[in-house]
Coordinates of C-alpha atoms in Angstrom, one line a residue:
Chain A
M134 CA 106.3 97.7 115.6
K135 CA 104.4 96.6 112.5
P136 CA 106.5 96.3 109.9
L137 CA 105.9 98.7 106.2
R138 CA 103.9 96.7 103.8
I139 CA 105.3 96.7 100.3
A140 CA 103.6 95.6 97.2
L141 CA 106.2 94.4 94.4
T142 CA 104.9 93.9 90.6
K143 CA 105.9 90.3 90.1
G144 CA 108.4 89.9 87.5
R145 CA 111.4 92.1 86.6
L146 CA 110.4 94.4 88.8
E147 CA 110.2 92.8 91.6
K148 CA 114.0 91.2 91.1
K149 CA 115.1 95.0 90.5
T150 CA 113.2 96.4 93.7
I151 CA 115.0 93.1 96.1
E152 CA 118.1 93.7 94.9
L153 CA 118.3 97.4 95.6
F154 CA 117.0 96.5 98.8
E155 CA 119.7 94.3 99.2
K156 CA 122.4 96.7 98.8
L157 CA 120.8 98.1 101.2
G158 CA 122.0 95.3 103.7
Y159 CA 118.3 94.4 104.0
N160 CA 118.2 90.4 104.1
C161 CA 115.2 89.1 100.9
D162 CA 116.3 85.2 101.8
E163 CA 112.9 84.8 101.9
V164 CA 111.5 86.1 99.0
H165 CA 114.6 83.8 97.0
N166 CA 113.6 80.8 98.7
K167 CA 109.4 81.8 99.0
G168 CA 107.9 78.7 97.5
R169 CA 103.9 79.4 97.9
K170 CA 104.3 82.0 100.1
L171 CA 102.6 85.2 99.3
I172 CA 104.0 87.5 102.5
M173 CA 107.6 87.4 102.9
N174 CA 109.8 89.2 105.8
I175 CA 112.9 91.5 104.7
G176 CA 115.3 92.5 106.5
D177 CA 114.6 92.0 110.7
G178 CA 111.4 91.7 110.3
E179 CA 111.2 95.4 109.2
F180 CA 109.4 95.0 106.0
E181 CA 107.2 93.4 104.6
V182 CA 106.8 92.0 100.6
V183 CA 103.5 91.3 98.9
L184 CA 104.0 90.1 95.1
A185 CA 101.4 91.0 92.5
K186 CA 100.2 92.5 89.0
A187 CA 100.7 95.8 88.1
A188 CA 97.5 97.1 88.7
D189 CA 97.0 95.4 91.4
V190 CA 99.9 96.9 93.5
I191 CA 97.8 100.6 92.9
T192 CA 94.9 98.9 93.9
Y193 CA 96.5 97.7 97.9
V194 CA 98.3 100.8 97.9
E195 CA 95.7 102.9 97.3
H196 CA 93.3 101.0 100.1
G197 CA 95.6 101.2 102.3
V198 CA 96.7 97.3 103.4
C199 CA 99.8 97.7 102.0
D200 CA 102.0 101.3 102.8
L201 CA 104.1 101.1 100.0
G202 CA 104.4 99.7 95.9
V203 CA 107.0 99.4 93.6
V204 CA 104.9 99.3 90.0
G205 CA 105.8 101.2 86.7
K206 CA 105.1 104.6 85.3
D207 CA 102.5 102.9 82.6
T208 CA 100.5 101.3 85.1
I209 CA 100.2 104.6 87.5
L210 CA 98.8 106.9 83.8
E211 CA 96.6 103.8 82.9
N212 CA 95.2 103.3 86.0
G213 CA 96.4 105.8 88.9
S214 CA 94.4 108.0 90.6
S215 CA 94.8 109.1 95.0
F216 CA 98.3 108.2 96.2
Y217 CA 101.7 109.7 96.9
E218 CA 104.3 109.1 93.8
L219 CA 108.1 109.2 96.1
L220 CA 110.3 107.9 93.9
D221 CA 112.2 107.1 90.6
L222 CA 113.4 104.5 90.7
G223 CA 115.7 104.5 88.0
F224 CA 115.3 100.6 86.8
G225 CA 112.8 99.3 84.0
K226 CA 113.2 101.9 81.5
C227 CA 111.0 102.3 78.7
R228 CA 108.7 104.4 76.8
F229 CA 105.2 104.9 75.4
A230 CA 105.4 105.0 72.1
L231 CA 102.9 105.4 69.0
A232 CA 103.6 103.7 65.7
G233 CA 102.3 103.0 62.8
R234 CA 102.7 101.2 59.2
K235 CA 106.9 102.3 58.0
N236 CA 106.5 105.4 55.1
V237 CA 102.4 106.3 56.0
D238 CA 102.0 109.6 57.5
F239 CA 99.7 108.7 61.2
Y240 CA 98.6 112.7 60.8
H241 CA 97.6 113.0 57.1
G242 CA 94.4 113.7 55.9
Y243 CA 90.6 115.2 57.7
G244 CA 89.4 111.4 58.0
S245 CA 89.4 110.4 62.4
K246 CA 91.5 107.5 63.2
T247 CA 91.7 103.8 64.7
V248 CA 94.4 104.0 66.9
A249 CA 94.5 100.0 69.2
T250 CA 96.1 99.3 72.4
K251 CA 96.4 98.0 75.9
Y252 CA 96.2 101.4 77.4
P253 CA 92.7 103.5 76.5
N254 CA 93.3 105.9 79.5
V255 CA 97.5 107.0 78.4
T256 CA 96.3 107.4 74.3
R257 CA 92.8 108.8 74.7
K258 CA 94.4 112.0 76.9
F259 CA 97.8 111.5 74.3
F260 CA 95.0 112.6 71.4
E261 CA 93.2 115.1 74.2
S262 CA 96.4 117.2 74.3
K263 CA 96.6 117.1 70.7
N264 CA 92.8 118.0 70.3
M265 CA 92.6 114.8 68.4
D266 CA 89.4 113.0 68.2
V267 CA 90.3 109.2 67.5
R268 CA 88.6 105.6 68.0
V269 CA 90.4 103.8 70.8
I270 CA 89.9 100.5 71.2
K271 CA 91.3 97.9 73.7
I272 CA 93.7 95.6 72.8
E273 CA 94.6 92.7 74.8
G274 CA 98.1 90.9 73.3
S275 CA 100.1 91.8 70.8
V276 CA 98.5 95.1 69.3
E277 CA 100.8 95.0 66.9
L278 CA 98.6 92.9 64.6
A279 CA 96.7 95.0 65.0
P280 CA 98.3 97.7 61.9
L281 CA 98.5 94.5 60.3
V282 CA 94.7 93.1 59.6
G283 CA 93.7 97.1 59.4
L284 CA 91.1 97.0 62.1
S285 CA 93.7 100.6 63.0
D286 CA 95.9 103.2 61.3
G287 CA 98.4 102.9 64.5
I288 CA 98.6 102.1 68.4
V289 CA 99.9 103.4 71.1
D290 CA 102.1 100.1 72.7
I291 CA 105.3 100.4 75.2
V292 CA 108.3 100.2 73.5
E293 CA 111.6 99.1 74.4
T294 CA 113.7 98.3 71.8
G295 CA 111.5 98.6 69.4
S296 CA 112.9 95.1 67.3
T297 CA 109.2 93.7 67.7
L298 CA 107.6 97.2 65.9
K299 CA 111.1 96.4 63.4
A300 CA 109.8 93.3 62.2
N301 CA 106.7 94.0 61.5
N302 CA 107.4 96.0 59.5
L303 CA 105.9 99.4 61.9
E304 CA 107.8 102.7 63.3
V305 CA 107.3 104.9 66.0
K306 CA 105.6 107.9 64.7
D307 CA 105.4 109.7 68.1
Y308 CA 106.5 109.3 71.5
V309 CA 104.5 110.0 74.5
T310 CA 105.9 109.7 77.4
D311 CA 109.1 107.5 79.4
I312 CA 108.6 105.0 81.5
S313 CA 110.5 103.6 84.4
A314 CA 109.9 102.1 88.1
R315 CA 108.5 104.1 90.8
L316 CA 107.7 103.7 94.4
I317 CA 104.5 104.8 95.1
A318 CA 103.0 105.3 99.0
N319 CA 99.7 105.4 100.7
T320 CA 98.4 109.3 101.3
A321 CA 97.6 108.0 105.3
S322 CA 101.1 106.1 105.3
L323 CA 103.0 108.5 104.9
K324 CA 101.0 111.0 107.3
L325 CA 101.0 108.0 109.6
R326 CA 104.4 106.7 109.7
K327 CA 106.2 109.4 108.1
H328 CA 109.9 108.8 110.2
E329 CA 110.6 105.3 108.4
I330 CA 109.1 105.9 105.5
E331 CA 111.3 108.9 104.6
D332 CA 114.2 106.3 105.7
L333 CA 113.4 103.8 103.8
V334 CA 113.0 106.6 100.8
S335 CA 116.3 108.5 101.9
K336 CA 118.6 105.2 101.5
M337 CA 117.0 104.0 98.1
E338 CA 117.4 107.7 96.6
A339 CA 121.1 107.9 97.2
V340 CA 122.0 104.4 95.7
T341 CA 119.4 104.8 93.1
I342 CA 121.8 108.0 92.5
N343 CA 124.5 106.5 92.2
D344 CA 123.4 103.7 89.8
N345 CA 122.7 106.3 87.2
N346 CA 125.9 108.6 87.5
S347 CA 127.8 105.0 87.2
N348 CA 125.7 104.2 84.3
S349 CA 126.1 107.3 82.3
Chain B
M1370 CA 64.4 86.7 86.6
N1371 CA 65.6 90.2 86.8
Y1372 CA 68.5 90.2 89.4
N1373 CA 68.3 94.0 90.3
L1374 CA 66.2 93.4 92.2
R1375 CA 68.0 91.5 95.1
I1376 CA 71.0 93.8 94.8
T1377 CA 71.9 97.1 95.4
P1378 CA 73.6 99.5 93.1
E1379 CA 77.6 99.5 93.1
G1380 CA 79.5 101.6 95.6
T1381 CA 75.9 101.2 98.4
K1382 CA 75.1 98.7 100.8
D1383 CA 72.7 97.6 103.4
Y1384 CA 73.9 98.6 106.6
L1385 CA 72.1 95.8 109.6
F1386 CA 72.0 96.1 113.6
K1387 CA 75.8 96.1 114.5
E1388 CA 77.1 98.3 111.3
C1389 CA 74.2 100.9 112.2
T1390 CA 74.6 100.7 115.8
A1391 CA 78.4 102.2 114.6
V1392 CA 77.8 104.6 112.5
N1393 CA 74.6 105.6 115.1
Y1394 CA 77.7 105.9 117.9
V1395 CA 80.0 108.0 116.0
C1396 CA 77.1 109.7 114.6
K1397 CA 76.5 111.1 118.5
K1398 CA 80.2 111.1 119.8
I1399 CA 80.5 113.5 116.9
E1400 CA 76.9 115.4 116.4
K1401 CA 77.0 116.0 120.8
I1402 CA 80.0 117.9 120.0
F1403 CA 78.7 119.7 117.6
I1404 CA 76.2 120.5 119.8
N1405 CA 77.2 121.4 122.9
H1406 CA 80.0 124.5 120.7
Q1407 CA 76.7 125.3 119.8
F1408 CA 76.2 124.7 115.9
H1409 CA 72.7 124.2 114.1
Q1410 CA 71.7 121.5 111.9
V1411 CA 70.3 122.1 109.1
I1412 CA 69.3 119.4 106.4
T1413 CA 69.8 120.8 102.5
P1414 CA 67.3 119.1 100.1
G1415 CA 69.1 115.7 98.5
L1416 CA 69.1 117.3 94.6
E1417 CA 70.2 120.4 93.8
F1418 CA 70.9 122.2 89.9
F1419 CA 74.2 120.9 88.2
D1420 CA 75.3 124.8 87.8
L1421 CA 75.9 124.8 91.6
F1422 CA 77.9 122.2 91.8
S1423 CA 80.3 123.9 88.5
A1424 CA 84.4 122.7 87.8
E1425 CA 85.7 126.1 88.9
S1426 CA 83.7 126.4 92.0
S1427 CA 83.2 123.3 93.8
G1428 CA 86.5 121.0 91.8
I1429 CA 84.2 118.5 91.7
S1430 CA 84.6 116.5 88.0
Q1431 CA 82.1 116.5 86.0
E1432 CA 82.1 112.6 85.3
S1433 CA 81.9 112.0 89.6
M1434 CA 78.1 113.3 90.4
F1435 CA 74.7 111.1 89.8
K1436 CA 73.1 113.3 87.2
T1437 CA 68.8 113.9 86.1
S1438 CA 66.4 116.4 85.1
D1439 CA 63.7 117.9 86.7
N1440 CA 60.4 118.7 85.0
S1441 CA 61.8 122.1 82.5
S1442 CA 65.2 119.6 81.7
R1443 CA 67.5 121.5 83.6
I1444 CA 69.7 119.3 84.6
V1445 CA 69.7 118.3 88.6
V1446 CA 72.4 116.1 91.2
V1447 CA 72.1 114.0 93.7
R1448 CA 74.1 116.2 96.3
P1449 CA 77.8 115.4 95.6
D1450 CA 78.6 117.8 99.2
S1451 CA 77.3 119.8 101.4
T1452 CA 79.2 123.0 101.4
L1453 CA 78.2 124.5 98.6
P1454 CA 74.4 124.5 99.0
I1455 CA 75.0 125.5 102.7
A1456 CA 77.0 128.5 100.9
R1457 CA 73.5 129.0 98.7
L1458 CA 70.9 128.4 101.8
V1459 CA 73.2 130.7 103.2
T1460 CA 73.2 134.0 101.0
T1461 CA 69.8 133.5 100.3
R1462 CA 67.7 132.7 103.6
L1463 CA 69.5 134.4 106.6
Q1464 CA 70.9 137.4 104.7
N1465 CA 69.3 138.9 108.3
E1466 CA 70.8 136.5 110.7
V1467 CA 73.7 137.4 113.5
F1468 CA 76.6 136.4 112.3
P1469 CA 78.3 134.3 112.7
V1470 CA 77.0 131.6 112.2
R1471 CA 77.5 128.5 113.2
L1472 CA 76.0 125.3 111.4
Y1473 CA 76.3 121.6 111.5
Y1474 CA 74.7 118.8 108.8
N1475 CA 74.4 115.5 108.9
Q1476 CA 73.6 114.3 106.1
P1477 CA 74.9 111.5 102.8
V1478 CA 76.9 112.4 100.2
Y1479 CA 77.0 110.8 96.7
R1480 CA 79.7 110.6 94.3
N1481 CA 79.2 108.5 91.4
N1482 CA 83.4 106.5 91.5
P1483 CA 85.2 104.3 88.8
G1484 CA 83.8 100.9 88.8
L1485 CA 85.9 97.7 90.8
T1486 CA 87.7 100.3 92.9
G1487 CA 85.5 99.3 95.9
R1488 CA 84.9 103.0 96.9
S1489 CA 81.3 104.0 98.7
N1490 CA 79.6 106.0 96.3
E1491 CA 77.4 106.9 99.7
I1492 CA 79.3 108.9 102.1
I1493 CA 77.7 109.7 105.7
Q1494 CA 78.4 113.0 106.3
L1495 CA 79.0 114.7 109.5
G1496 CA 80.5 118.3 109.4
V1497 CA 80.6 122.1 110.9
E1498 CA 80.4 125.5 108.9
L1499 CA 81.6 128.2 111.1
I1500 CA 79.8 131.3 108.7
G1501 CA 80.4 135.6 108.7
S1502 CA 83.5 135.5 109.9
T1503 CA 87.5 135.7 109.5
G1504 CA 90.7 135.1 111.7
K1505 CA 92.6 133.8 113.9
R1506 CA 89.8 133.0 116.5
A1507 CA 87.5 131.4 113.5
D1508 CA 90.4 129.5 112.6
I1509 CA 91.2 128.3 116.0
E1510 CA 87.7 127.2 116.5
V1511 CA 87.4 125.2 113.6
I1512 CA 90.2 123.2 114.1
T1513 CA 90.0 122.4 117.9
T1514 CA 86.0 121.4 117.3
A1515 CA 88.2 118.4 113.8
V1516 CA 90.1 118.2 117.2
E1517 CA 87.7 116.6 119.6
S1518 CA 85.8 115.2 116.5
M1519 CA 88.4 112.8 116.0
S1520 CA 89.9 112.5 119.8
A1521 CA 86.2 111.3 120.5
V1522 CA 85.8 108.3 118.4
S1523 CA 89.8 107.7 117.0
D1524 CA 92.9 107.3 119.5
N1525 CA 95.3 106.9 116.6
F1526 CA 94.3 109.9 114.6
R1527 CA 96.0 112.7 113.0
L1528 CA 95.1 116.3 112.1
E1529 CA 97.6 117.6 108.9
I1530 CA 97.3 121.6 108.9
G1531 CA 98.6 124.1 106.1
H1532 CA 97.8 126.8 104.2
S1533 CA 96.0 127.3 100.2
Q1534 CA 98.3 130.7 100.1
I1535 CA 101.6 128.9 100.2
F1536 CA 100.7 127.3 97.2
N1537 CA 98.9 130.1 95.9
A1538 CA 101.3 132.8 96.3
L1539 CA 104.1 130.8 94.6
S1540 CA 102.2 129.9 91.7
D1541 CA 100.9 133.1 91.2
E1542 CA 104.9 134.6 91.2
L1543 CA 105.8 131.5 89.3
E1544 CA 106.6 131.8 84.9
A1545 CA 104.2 129.4 83.2
D1546 CA 101.5 128.9 82.1
E1547 CA 98.4 128.3 83.3
N1548 CA 97.9 124.2 82.4
Q1549 CA 101.8 123.9 83.7
K1550 CA 100.4 125.7 87.2
E1551 CA 97.3 123.2 86.9
L1552 CA 99.6 119.8 86.2
I1553 CA 102.3 121.2 89.1
K1554 CA 99.2 121.8 91.5
T1555 CA 99.4 117.8 90.9
Y1556 CA 101.7 116.8 91.3
I1557 CA 102.3 118.6 94.6
E1558 CA 99.1 117.2 95.8
N1559 CA 100.1 114.1 94.6
K1560 CA 103.8 114.3 96.2
N1561 CA 104.8 113.5 92.8
Y1562 CA 108.4 114.3 93.3
S1563 CA 110.2 113.0 90.3
A1564 CA 107.3 114.8 87.7
L1565 CA 107.9 117.9 89.6
N1566 CA 110.5 117.8 89.2
D1567 CA 111.1 117.1 85.6
C1568 CA 107.9 119.5 85.1
L1569 CA 110.0 122.7 87.1
D1570 CA 113.1 121.9 85.4
K1571 CA 111.8 122.8 81.5
L1572 CA 111.3 126.7 83.0
H1573 CA 113.6 129.7 83.7
Q1574 CA 115.2 128.5 87.6
N1575 CA 115.0 131.1 90.2
E1576 CA 113.6 131.2 94.3
I1577 CA 110.1 130.4 92.7
T1578 CA 111.0 127.0 91.5
A1579 CA 113.1 126.5 94.3
A1580 CA 110.7 126.7 96.9
I1581 CA 107.7 125.1 94.6
R1582 CA 110.7 122.2 94.3
S1583 CA 110.7 122.0 98.1
L1584 CA 106.7 122.0 99.2
P1585 CA 105.8 118.2 98.7
S1586 CA 108.7 117.5 101.4
L1587 CA 107.6 120.3 103.9
F1588 CA 105.5 117.8 105.6
G1589 CA 106.1 116.8 109.4
G1590 CA 106.7 118.4 113.2
D1591 CA 107.7 122.4 113.8
E1592 CA 110.7 121.7 112.0
V1593 CA 109.2 122.1 109.0
F1594 CA 109.1 125.5 109.6
E1595 CA 112.2 126.9 109.8
K1596 CA 113.2 124.6 106.5
A1597 CA 110.7 126.9 104.4
E1598 CA 111.9 130.1 105.9
N1599 CA 114.9 128.9 104.2
I1600 CA 114.2 127.9 100.8
I1601 CA 111.3 130.3 100.2
K1602 CA 111.5 134.3 100.1
S1603 CA 108.5 134.7 98.4
K1604 CA 106.5 137.6 100.6
K1605 CA 102.9 136.5 100.2
A1606 CA 104.4 132.4 100.9
L1607 CA 106.1 133.6 103.9
Q1608 CA 103.1 135.1 105.1
A1609 CA 100.9 132.3 105.1
I1610 CA 103.6 130.3 106.4
D1611 CA 103.7 133.0 109.5
Y1612 CA 100.5 133.0 110.1
L1613 CA 100.4 129.0 110.1
K1614 CA 102.9 129.2 112.8
S1615 CA 101.3 131.1 114.9
L1616 CA 98.5 129.3 115.0
Y1617 CA 100.3 125.8 115.2
Q1618 CA 101.9 127.3 118.3
M1619 CA 98.6 128.4 120.0
L1620 CA 97.0 124.6 119.4
Q1621 CA 100.7 122.9 121.5
S1622 CA 98.8 123.6 124.5
L1623 CA 96.0 120.8 123.3
N1624 CA 99.6 118.8 124.3
L1625 CA 98.6 116.8 121.2
G1626 CA 102.2 115.4 120.1
D1627 CA 102.9 113.9 116.6
K1628 CA 98.9 114.0 116.0
L1629 CA 98.6 116.8 115.0
S1630 CA 101.6 117.7 112.3
L1631 CA 102.1 120.5 109.7
D1632 CA 101.5 119.6 106.0
L1633 CA 102.9 122.6 103.7
G1634 CA 102.5 121.4 100.7
L1635 CA 98.5 120.4 101.6
V1636 CA 96.6 121.6 98.6
Q1637 CA 92.7 120.5 98.5
R1638 CA 91.6 119.6 94.7
N1639 CA 88.6 122.4 96.3
E1640 CA 89.6 125.3 94.3
Y1641 CA 87.3 127.1 97.0
Y1642 CA 89.8 126.9 99.7
S1643 CA 91.5 130.6 100.1
G1644 CA 92.8 129.8 104.0
I1645 CA 94.3 127.1 106.7
V1646 CA 93.4 123.6 104.7
F1647 CA 93.4 120.7 107.1
S1648 CA 93.1 116.5 107.2
G1649 CA 92.7 114.0 109.1
Y1650 CA 93.7 110.1 109.6
I1651 CA 92.9 107.0 111.3
L1652 CA 95.2 104.0 111.5
G1653 CA 93.8 101.7 109.6
Y1654 CA 92.6 103.2 106.6
G1655 CA 94.2 104.5 103.5
D1656 CA 92.0 107.7 102.4
A1657 CA 91.6 111.3 104.7
V1658 CA 88.0 110.8 106.5
L1659 CA 88.6 114.7 107.9
S1660 CA 89.4 117.6 105.1
G1661 CA 88.3 121.2 105.8
G1662 CA 89.6 124.8 105.1
R1663 CA 88.8 128.1 104.9
Y1664 CA 87.1 129.0 101.9
D1665 CA 85.9 132.3 102.0
K1666 CA 86.2 132.8 98.5
I1667 CA 82.8 131.0 98.2
F1668 CA 81.3 134.5 99.1
D1669 CA 83.2 136.7 97.1
K1670 CA 81.3 136.7 94.7
T1671 CA 78.0 137.1 96.0
D1672 CA 75.3 139.6 97.9
I1673 CA 77.2 139.2 101.4
P1674 CA 80.8 139.0 100.6
M1675 CA 82.2 136.9 104.5
G1676 CA 84.4 134.8 105.9
A1677 CA 83.6 131.5 106.3
A1678 CA 85.3 127.8 107.0
G1679 CA 84.5 124.6 107.9
F1680 CA 85.1 120.7 108.2
A1681 CA 83.6 117.3 106.7
I1682 CA 84.1 113.9 108.3
N1683 CA 83.7 111.0 106.3
I1684 CA 82.0 108.9 109.2
N1685 CA 81.7 105.4 106.9
H1686 CA 84.8 105.3 107.1
I1687 CA 85.0 105.6 110.5
A1688 CA 82.9 103.3 111.9
E1689 CA 84.2 100.8 110.1
K1690 CA 87.2 100.9 112.4
A1691 CA 86.1 102.9 115.5
R1692 CA 85.9 101.1 118.9
Y1693 CA 81.9 101.1 119.4
K1694 CA 80.3 98.6 122.3
S1695 CA 77.7 96.7 120.4
R1696 CA 75.9 95.1 122.5
K1697 CA 72.7 93.5 120.7
N1698 CA 69.7 95.0 121.5
L1699 CA 67.5 92.0 123.3
P1700 CA 64.7 92.2 125.0
E1701 CA 64.1 91.0 128.7
V1702 CA 61.0 90.0 128.8
L1703 CA 58.0 88.5 125.9
V1704 CA 54.9 89.3 126.3
F1705 CA 52.5 86.5 125.2
A1706 CA 48.1 87.1 124.8
K1707 CA 46.4 84.1 125.3
S1708 CA 43.4 84.9 122.9
D1709 CA 42.2 87.5 120.9
D1710 CA 40.7 88.9 124.0
S1711 CA 43.2 89.4 126.4
V1712 CA 45.3 91.3 123.1
M1713 CA 44.7 94.6 124.6
K1714 CA 45.5 93.8 127.5
A1715 CA 49.0 91.9 126.7
V1716 CA 50.0 95.6 125.1
E1717 CA 49.0 98.2 128.2
Y1718 CA 50.7 95.4 130.3
T1719 CA 53.6 95.8 127.8
A1720 CA 53.9 99.0 127.6
K1721 CA 54.0 100.0 131.2
L1722 CA 57.1 97.4 131.1
V1723 CA 58.9 99.3 128.6
K1724 CA 57.3 102.5 130.6
E1725 CA 59.0 100.8 133.8
G1726 CA 62.9 100.9 132.1
V1727 CA 61.9 97.2 131.3
K1728 CA 62.9 95.6 128.0
A1729 CA 59.8 94.2 127.2
Q1730 CA 58.5 92.9 123.6
F1731 CA 54.9 91.9 123.0
S1732 CA 54.5 88.6 120.6
D1733 CA 53.0 89.4 117.4
L1734 CA 52.4 85.6 117.5
S1735 CA 48.9 84.2 117.8
D1736 CA 50.4 79.9 118.7
E1737 CA 52.1 79.6 122.6
K1738 CA 54.7 76.8 121.2
E1739 CA 55.8 79.2 118.2
A1740 CA 55.9 82.1 120.5
R1741 CA 57.7 79.7 122.9
E1742 CA 60.2 78.7 120.4
F1743 CA 60.8 82.4 119.2
A1744 CA 61.4 83.5 123.0
E1745 CA 64.0 80.1 123.5
K1746 CA 66.3 81.3 119.7
L1747 CA 66.2 84.7 120.6
G1748 CA 67.3 83.9 124.7
I1749 CA 64.6 86.0 126.1
K1750 CA 65.0 84.6 129.4
E1751 CA 61.4 85.3 130.5
F1752 CA 57.6 84.7 129.4
V1753 CA 54.6 86.2 130.1
I1754 CA 51.2 85.0 129.6
I1755 CA 48.1 86.9 129.5

């Protein structure tokens, strides 16, 4: 049988997912000693893991070259279109928030607002749902700078602890949505390899529910 | 240098030799099935009025259609789908026909997909429409024609059937506003369990929310029916499930094994489906290659309300993956005219050979050395001088 191929988002989500696989009793030595390898085996050849940047995880899964993927909800909201979202894995938790300068009411006045962000689609959708026309400017890094130098009235970005905002005299004005890591599946794969995928999902589900209960 | 002169627009491509053979092979195999089942070909225009594909009736978003305008500044689109044009054609031009009419088409559709995703914007589609009949027999015929078509071009396919009224009935009985219902539909379509649960958690909990919660997981073999009957209490939804069950049992005689499966949570984006819905998949391609269902709704508002069902197959994706015998079609004989005086004789001799079934080709080159080199390069065995 061909192994199920899983695309993982490089970095923290990758580590957490591998921990999850180890909890389920699969051997992940090859991932720990990956060297320069790009495709690694997990368990006794039941799974194959590839590592990719967040948005590429979605691309690989959508095209069906990977059956499953682990990716943040932020990336799904910004880039997602046609795949199945099977499970909230419960780790990689943070929030999308609208932030602006302290003590300034973002929504005040008739003038239309300018918002800087790394996530233009999320931003546009958020303001559409509020029936607001805003000018969205895409920024590639350190979005917090934009309102400080006067490029924008606010930013939409991922907020974890809020310490970067605080250090720059910014504050959260509104929460857009919660974010965590998700297990996604290719549409055709779920149909063609239903039993293997469902088996993995129910095992993962059992562990993540347990973890969440013990945390709270 | 204008590089646009050298490349094709994104999402389109040239088809050369083997690719053409593959596309033709797949098309011919499927077309033969359609013709044998007495479906008759129609060709609709490449351009249609934008109005025909309004979002409510087509489910095709405005952004994904290629638009231009006609000489009166009316908006026209490059055909994004063949079913609505065929419905238009039937209601206007086939009113006096003996129904049911059986139509098929073999023509590309165009979608303006987001850039850099590797999706095709030009898709060759083959499909059938069985118009003017409702009920089990018509549904069975459309599904079995789909099965036959898939079997003809792929050893390893899945055809998955569902019923649009299962979700619609539950959605009607759900106490939620239209926006929430729309979201819930999307979540079921994407099997987005977590978002679906979050959304349902906000509503008043009853047996309807419990039923909707379970919908996306209700796919697989006939064990699905038992699970569904335990959870779903809505009368209308159960009616649809019962109907699906009886179809599924009838289809068992085809001995398709796990090639035929069920998905009670199958909701097609097109609003026009009113009964059974189905999708087909092949191994190695990440998205559905076939989709169809019953769409009586399209004719509801026309002069002749009636039942209709059909499906479309995306040929490009199957042709890329399907097994096919592709041999380069090489001539066996090259016929060369040694002077202008013998050109007509050589042409006639070539025609004679071709008539006899020999793969002969007339050489357009006037220099014998060049012609011989050409034959050698292509590996043509016989060189005839006239």
